[in-house]
Every structure is written in structure tokens, then in C-alpha cells.
Amino acid sequence: MMNEKTVNSACEYLHHNWRRLQDDIASLSNGRTRLMAVAKNQPIDSLKILLESGQTLFGENRVQEAQAHWQALKPLYPQIRLHLIGPLQRNKVRPAVALFDVIETLDTPQLARALATEMKAQNRFIPVFIQVNIGNETQKSGCAVDEIGPLLKIARSEGLDVTGLMAIPPAADAPKPYFEQLKRLVQIHGLAECSMGMSADYRDAIESGSTIVRLGTVLFGHRTD
Ligand SMILES: *Cc1c(COP(=O)(O)O)cnc(C)c1O
């Protein structure tokens, strides 16, 4: 049973956890890394607690869940920055361009063209990151490391504003070498943003120069319901 007391303590838990992580990230990174709250599978009440705490950067994996979370909330909090961090299907490009402030998962020339066309149609030009399959895993999204240059060229010729790279290292390996490689690639290609690091490895990612760590579990706790 959720009585008022359990609701209040759940609320305090999340607020304090957020505060602690913000402080940890700020001191480890000298203010160079931002905390993204990954909102997938979270109830709206938790998102509201973070909004009231002052969190502005949120990530979503699925367009449909993002609409359910944010369509009513976003106009009330104009400072929110919403990033898509999950795969983008062609039939979701229109709602994605309408809702998100950054698409972090560009990984094919086809998607670059679809995004460019839709941004022109909506007259809404949002930055994109290229997702890199940094561990060269068969089942993972993202373009291969040696495809970054060609994809960047195509995306820019379509008029897209590509500002960063995003990656998820292979789960089985130590992440640090992958983080260092992604940071080098960001620098080689003259980009600004380096979206890497999740709950289990965000400290390693910050040491390697992450500009955005994407945190779910370590921020919200494990869902029990
Ligand atoms: C779920 C997810 C995260 C957050 O994962 P945690 O381990 O819960 O912090 C970060 N990035 C992406 C792309 C995700 O899908």
C-alpha cells in the first residue's frame, strides 16, 4: 500500500539520489559532464520529482513512451531537453522530430535523409549525434567506426547539424578502452558531444571525457512493480 508516508519517502529518496549523483558527476568532471535522466519505464510522478529538483536533460528509448511521458509535461517545463537514445524506425521520424530536442541514434544514410526531409517539412532543425557500434557487435545498432566519416559527410550534405557521437560498449568487456576510443573519434571528427557511460560505468566514462552520462537504474533505483 502506498500511503502518504511511503510516497514522501520515495520522493525524498529520488531527490537525494539525484543530488548525490549531480554532485559526484560535477566533482569528477569539473562540471564538464551532464547527467541525463533515462526515463524509460519510469512513472510520470518520478519524472515530476526530478523536474522539481531542477533536472532538465532527459533520455527516452521509445518514441511512443516519450510521447506518453512528455506531451503534456514539456510545455509546462520549457527548459527540458529531451534526447532520443533508442533506435528510430522510419515510421516514427515525424513524431520524433516534433518531440525531441536531439536525436542521438543516427546510424544510416537512409535515416539521415528521412530526418533531413522531416526537419524541413516541420521547419524544426534539431541536432543529431551518430550512434557508433563501438564494439562491432552483430546485433547492436550504430554505424561501424570506419563508416562515421562517410555518414557524417552525407548527413551534413543533407543539412543535418551533427554535433556528437553516442555509444554503448559491449556488456561483456571492460568499458574503458571503448570510452577512450569514442572520445578520440569525437575529437578526430571535430565534434563537441560524447554521450557515453551508464549506471555501471559512468565514472570510467567521465574519466575518458564523456560530456553526457545516461543514467537509469543508479538514479531511479530498480523498479519493483
Ligand atoms: C536504458 C539505457 C540507459 C540507462 O541504463 P542504466 O544502466 O539503467 O543506467 C542508457 N543508455 C541507453 C541507450 C539505454 O537504453
CSV table of C-alpha atoms and ligand atoms in Angstrom, one decimal:
chain,number,residue,atom,x,y,z
A,1,MET,CA,0.0,0.0,0.0
A,2,MET,CA,1.3,3.5,-0.9
A,3,ASN,CA,0.3,5.7,2.0
A,4,GLU,CA,1.4,9.3,2.2
A,5,LYS,CA,4.5,8.4,4.2
A,6,THR,CA,5.8,5.9,1.7
A,7,VAL,CA,5.1,8.3,-1.2
A,8,ASN,CA,7.0,11.1,0.7
A,9,SER,CA,10.0,8.9,1.5
A,10,ALA,CA,10.1,7.6,-2.1
A,11,CYS,CA,10.1,11.2,-3.2
A,12,GLU,CA,12.9,12.1,-0.8
A,13,TYR,CA,14.9,9.1,-1.9
A,14,LEU,CA,14.9,10.1,-5.5
A,15,HIS,CA,15.6,13.7,-4.8
A,16,HIS,CA,18.6,12.9,-2.6
A,17,ASN,CA,19.9,10.3,-5.0
A,18,TRP,CA,19.7,12.8,-7.8
A,19,ARG,CA,21.5,15.4,-5.7
A,20,ARG,CA,24.2,12.9,-4.8
A,21,LEU,CA,24.8,11.9,-8.4
A,22,GLN,CA,24.8,15.5,-9.6
A,23,ASP,CA,27.5,16.3,-7.0
A,24,ASP,CA,29.5,13.2,-7.9
A,25,ILE,CA,29.4,13.9,-11.6
A,26,ALA,CA,30.2,17.6,-11.1
A,27,SER,CA,33.3,16.9,-8.9
A,28,LEU,CA,34.6,14.0,-11.1
A,29,SER,CA,34.2,16.0,-14.3
A,30,ASN,CA,34.9,19.6,-13.1
A,31,GLY,CA,31.5,20.4,-14.5
A,32,ARG,CA,32.2,19.1,-18.0
A,33,THR,CA,29.7,16.2,-17.9
A,34,ARG,CA,25.9,16.5,-17.8
A,35,LEU,CA,23.6,14.0,-16.2
A,36,MET,CA,20.9,12.6,-18.5
A,37,ALA,CA,18.0,11.0,-16.6
A,38,VAL,CA,16.9,8.0,-18.7
A,39,ALA,CA,13.1,8.0,-18.3
A,40,LYS,CA,12.3,4.6,-19.8
A,41,ASN,CA,9.8,2.5,-17.8
A,42,GLN,CA,9.5,5.3,-15.2
A,43,PRO,CA,6.2,6.6,-13.9
A,44,ILE,CA,5.4,10.3,-14.5
A,45,ASP,CA,5.5,11.0,-10.8
A,46,SER,CA,9.2,10.2,-10.7
A,47,LEU,CA,9.8,12.5,-13.6
A,48,LYS,CA,8.0,15.3,-11.9
A,49,ILE,CA,10.1,14.9,-8.8
A,50,LEU,CA,13.2,15.3,-10.9
A,51,LEU,CA,11.8,18.3,-12.7
A,52,GLU,CA,11.0,19.9,-9.4
A,53,SER,CA,14.6,19.1,-8.3
A,54,GLY,CA,15.9,21.0,-11.3
A,55,GLN,CA,16.8,18.2,-13.7
A,56,THR,CA,16.5,19.4,-17.3
A,57,LEU,CA,18.1,16.7,-19.5
A,58,PHE,CA,16.1,13.5,-20.1
A,59,GLY,CA,16.6,10.5,-22.4
A,60,GLU,CA,13.9,8.2,-23.9
A,61,ASN,CA,14.3,4.9,-25.7
A,62,ARG,CA,11.0,4.7,-27.5
A,63,VAL,CA,9.0,7.4,-29.3
A,64,GLN,CA,5.7,6.2,-28.1
A,65,GLU,CA,6.7,6.1,-24.4
A,66,ALA,CA,8.3,9.5,-24.8
A,67,GLN,CA,5.0,11.0,-26.1
A,68,ALA,CA,3.1,9.5,-23.1
A,69,HIS,CA,5.7,10.9,-20.7
A,70,TRP,CA,6.2,14.4,-22.2
A,71,GLN,CA,3.5,15.6,-24.5
A,72,ALA,CA,1.6,17.2,-21.6
A,73,LEU,CA,4.7,17.9,-19.4
A,74,LYS,CA,7.1,19.5,-21.8
A,75,PRO,CA,5.1,22.7,-22.4
A,76,LEU,CA,5.0,23.2,-18.6
A,77,TYR,CA,8.8,23.0,-18.4
A,78,PRO,CA,10.2,24.7,-21.4
A,79,GLN,CA,13.8,24.2,-20.2
A,80,ILE,CA,13.5,20.4,-20.7
A,81,ARG,CA,15.9,18.9,-23.2
A,82,LEU,CA,14.7,15.6,-24.5
A,83,HIS,CA,17.1,13.2,-26.3
A,84,LEU,CA,16.2,10.1,-28.2
A,85,ILE,CA,18.6,7.3,-27.2
A,86,GLY,CA,16.9,4.3,-28.7
A,87,PRO,CA,16.6,3.1,-32.4
A,88,LEU,CA,14.4,5.2,-34.6
A,89,GLN,CA,12.1,3.4,-37.1
A,90,ARG,CA,11.3,5.3,-40.3
A,91,ASN,CA,7.6,5.4,-39.4
A,92,LYS,CA,8.4,7.3,-36.2
A,93,VAL,CA,10.6,10.0,-37.7
A,94,ARG,CA,7.7,12.6,-37.8
A,95,PRO,CA,6.7,12.4,-34.1
A,96,ALA,CA,10.4,12.1,-33.1
A,97,VAL,CA,11.3,15.3,-34.9
A,98,ALA,CA,8.3,17.0,-33.4
A,99,LEU,CA,9.0,16.0,-29.8
A,100,PHE,CA,12.8,15.5,-29.3
A,101,ASP,CA,15.5,18.2,-29.0
A,102,VAL,CA,18.3,15.9,-30.0
A,103,ILE,CA,18.3,12.5,-31.9
A,104,GLU,CA,21.3,10.5,-30.6
A,105,THR,CA,20.8,7.4,-32.8
A,106,LEU,CA,21.5,8.4,-36.4
A,107,ASP,CA,23.3,5.3,-37.9
A,108,THR,CA,22.4,5.1,-41.6
A,109,PRO,CA,22.3,7.4,-44.7
A,110,GLN,CA,18.6,6.4,-45.2
A,111,LEU,CA,17.8,7.7,-41.7
A,112,ALA,CA,19.8,10.9,-42.3
A,113,ARG,CA,17.8,11.6,-45.4
A,114,ALA,CA,14.5,10.9,-43.7
A,115,LEU,CA,15.4,13.1,-40.8
A,116,ALA,CA,16.5,16.0,-43.0
A,117,THR,CA,13.3,15.8,-45.1
A,118,GLU,CA,11.2,15.8,-42.0
A,119,MET,CA,13.0,18.7,-40.3
A,120,LYS,CA,12.5,20.7,-43.4
A,121,ALA,CA,8.8,19.8,-43.5
A,122,GLN,CA,8.3,20.8,-39.9
A,123,ASN,CA,10.8,23.7,-40.1
A,124,ARG,CA,12.3,22.3,-36.9
A,125,PHE,CA,16.0,21.8,-37.1
A,126,ILE,CA,17.4,19.8,-34.1
A,127,PRO,CA,21.0,18.5,-33.6
A,128,VAL,CA,21.8,14.8,-34.1
A,129,PHE,CA,24.5,12.5,-32.8
A,130,ILE,CA,25.8,9.5,-34.7
A,131,GLN,CA,25.5,6.2,-32.8
A,132,VAL,CA,28.6,4.1,-33.2
A,133,ASN,CA,28.7,0.4,-32.8
A,134,ILE,CA,32.0,0.7,-30.9
A,135,GLY,CA,32.4,-3.0,-30.1
A,136,ASN,CA,31.5,-4.1,-33.6
A,137,GLU,CA,28.7,-6.3,-32.3
A,138,THR,CA,26.5,-8.0,-34.8
A,139,GLN,CA,23.2,-7.4,-33.1
A,140,LYS,CA,23.8,-3.8,-31.9
A,141,SER,CA,22.6,-0.6,-33.5
A,142,GLY,CA,25.1,2.0,-34.7
A,143,CYS,CA,27.3,2.5,-37.6
A,144,ALA,CA,30.8,0.9,-37.8
A,145,VAL,CA,33.7,3.0,-36.7
A,146,ASP,CA,35.0,3.4,-40.3
A,147,GLU,CA,31.6,4.5,-41.5
A,148,ILE,CA,31.5,7.6,-39.3
A,149,GLY,CA,33.3,9.8,-41.7
A,150,PRO,CA,31.2,8.9,-44.8
A,151,LEU,CA,27.9,9.1,-42.7
A,152,LEU,CA,28.9,12.5,-41.3
A,153,LYS,CA,29.5,13.8,-44.8
A,154,ILE,CA,26.2,12.5,-46.1
A,155,ALA,CA,24.3,13.9,-43.1
A,156,ARG,CA,25.9,17.3,-43.4
A,157,SER,CA,25.3,17.4,-47.2
A,158,GLU,CA,21.6,16.8,-46.3
A,159,GLY,CA,21.8,19.8,-44.0
A,160,LEU,CA,21.8,18.0,-40.6
A,161,ASP,CA,23.6,19.5,-37.7
A,162,VAL,CA,25.7,16.6,-36.4
A,163,THR,CA,27.2,17.6,-33.0
A,164,GLY,CA,28.3,14.4,-31.3
A,165,LEU,CA,28.8,10.6,-31.1
A,166,MET,CA,27.0,8.1,-28.8
A,167,ALA,CA,27.9,4.5,-28.0
A,168,ILE,CA,27.2,1.6,-25.7
A,169,PRO,CA,30.2,-0.6,-25.2
A,170,PRO,CA,29.9,-4.4,-25.2
A,171,ALA,CA,28.4,-5.6,-21.9
A,172,ALA,CA,31.0,-8.4,-21.5
A,173,ASP,CA,34.2,-6.3,-21.8
A,174,ALA,CA,35.8,-3.6,-19.6
A,175,PRO,CA,34.4,-0.4,-21.0
A,176,LYS,CA,37.3,2.0,-20.5
A,177,PRO,CA,39.2,1.3,-23.8
A,178,TYR,CA,35.9,1.7,-25.7
A,179,PHE,CA,35.2,5.0,-24.0
A,180,GLU,CA,38.7,6.2,-24.8
A,181,GLN,CA,38.3,5.2,-28.4
A,182,LEU,CA,34.9,7.0,-28.7
A,183,LYS,CA,36.4,10.2,-27.2
A,184,ARG,CA,39.2,10.0,-29.8
A,185,LEU,CA,36.7,9.7,-32.6
A,186,VAL,CA,34.8,12.7,-31.3
A,187,GLN,CA,38.0,14.7,-31.4
A,188,ILE,CA,39.2,13.4,-34.8
A,189,HIS,CA,35.8,14.4,-36.3
A,190,GLY,CA,35.9,17.8,-34.7
A,191,LEU,CA,32.6,17.2,-32.7
A,192,ALA,CA,31.6,18.5,-29.3
A,193,GLU,CA,29.4,15.9,-27.6
A,194,CYS,CA,30.4,12.5,-26.4
A,195,SER,CA,27.4,10.6,-25.0
A,196,MET,CA,28.8,7.6,-23.1
A,197,GLY,CA,28.5,6.0,-19.7
A,198,MET,CA,25.6,4.3,-17.9
A,199,SER,CA,24.8,3.3,-14.3
A,200,ALA,CA,27.5,0.7,-14.1
A,201,ASP,CA,30.3,2.6,-15.7
A,202,TYR,CA,29.6,6.3,-15.7
A,203,ARG,CA,32.7,7.1,-13.6
A,204,ASP,CA,35.0,5.4,-16.2
A,205,ALA,CA,33.2,7.3,-18.9
A,206,ILE,CA,33.7,10.7,-17.2
A,207,GLU,CA,37.4,9.9,-16.8
A,208,SER,CA,37.6,9.3,-20.5
A,209,GLY,CA,35.9,12.6,-21.3
A,210,SER,CA,32.2,11.9,-21.6
A,211,THR,CA,30.0,15.0,-21.9
A,212,ILE,CA,26.8,13.2,-21.2
A,213,VAL,CA,26.3,10.2,-18.9
A,214,ARG,CA,22.9,8.4,-19.4
A,215,LEU,CA,21.7,7.2,-16.0
A,216,GLY,CA,18.6,5.0,-15.3
A,217,THR,CA,19.0,2.4,-12.6
A,218,VAL,CA,21.5,4.1,-10.4
A,219,LEU,CA,19.3,7.2,-10.3
A,220,PHE,CA,15.7,5.8,-10.0
A,221,GLY,CA,16.6,2.5,-8.3
A,222,HIS,CA,15.3,-0.9,-9.5
A,223,ARG,CA,11.6,-0.9,-10.3
A,224,THR,CA,9.8,-3.4,-8.1
A,225,ASP,CA,6.2,-3.1,-9.5
B,1,LIG,C1,18.5,2.1,-20.6
B,1,LIG,C2,19.6,2.9,-21.2
B,1,LIG,C3,20.4,3.6,-20.4
B,1,LIG,C4,20.4,3.6,-18.9
B,1,LIG,O1,20.8,2.4,-18.4
B,1,LIG,P1,21.1,2.2,-16.8
B,1,LIG,O2,22.1,1.0,-16.8
B,1,LIG,O3,19.8,1.8,-16.2
B,1,LIG,O4,21.7,3.4,-16.3
B,1,LIG,C5,21.4,4.4,-21.1
B,1,LIG,N1,21.5,4.4,-22.4
B,1,LIG,C6,20.7,3.7,-23.2
B,1,LIG,C7,20.9,3.7,-24.7
B,1,LIG,C8,19.7,2.9,-22.6
B,1,LIG,O5,18.9,2.2,-23.4
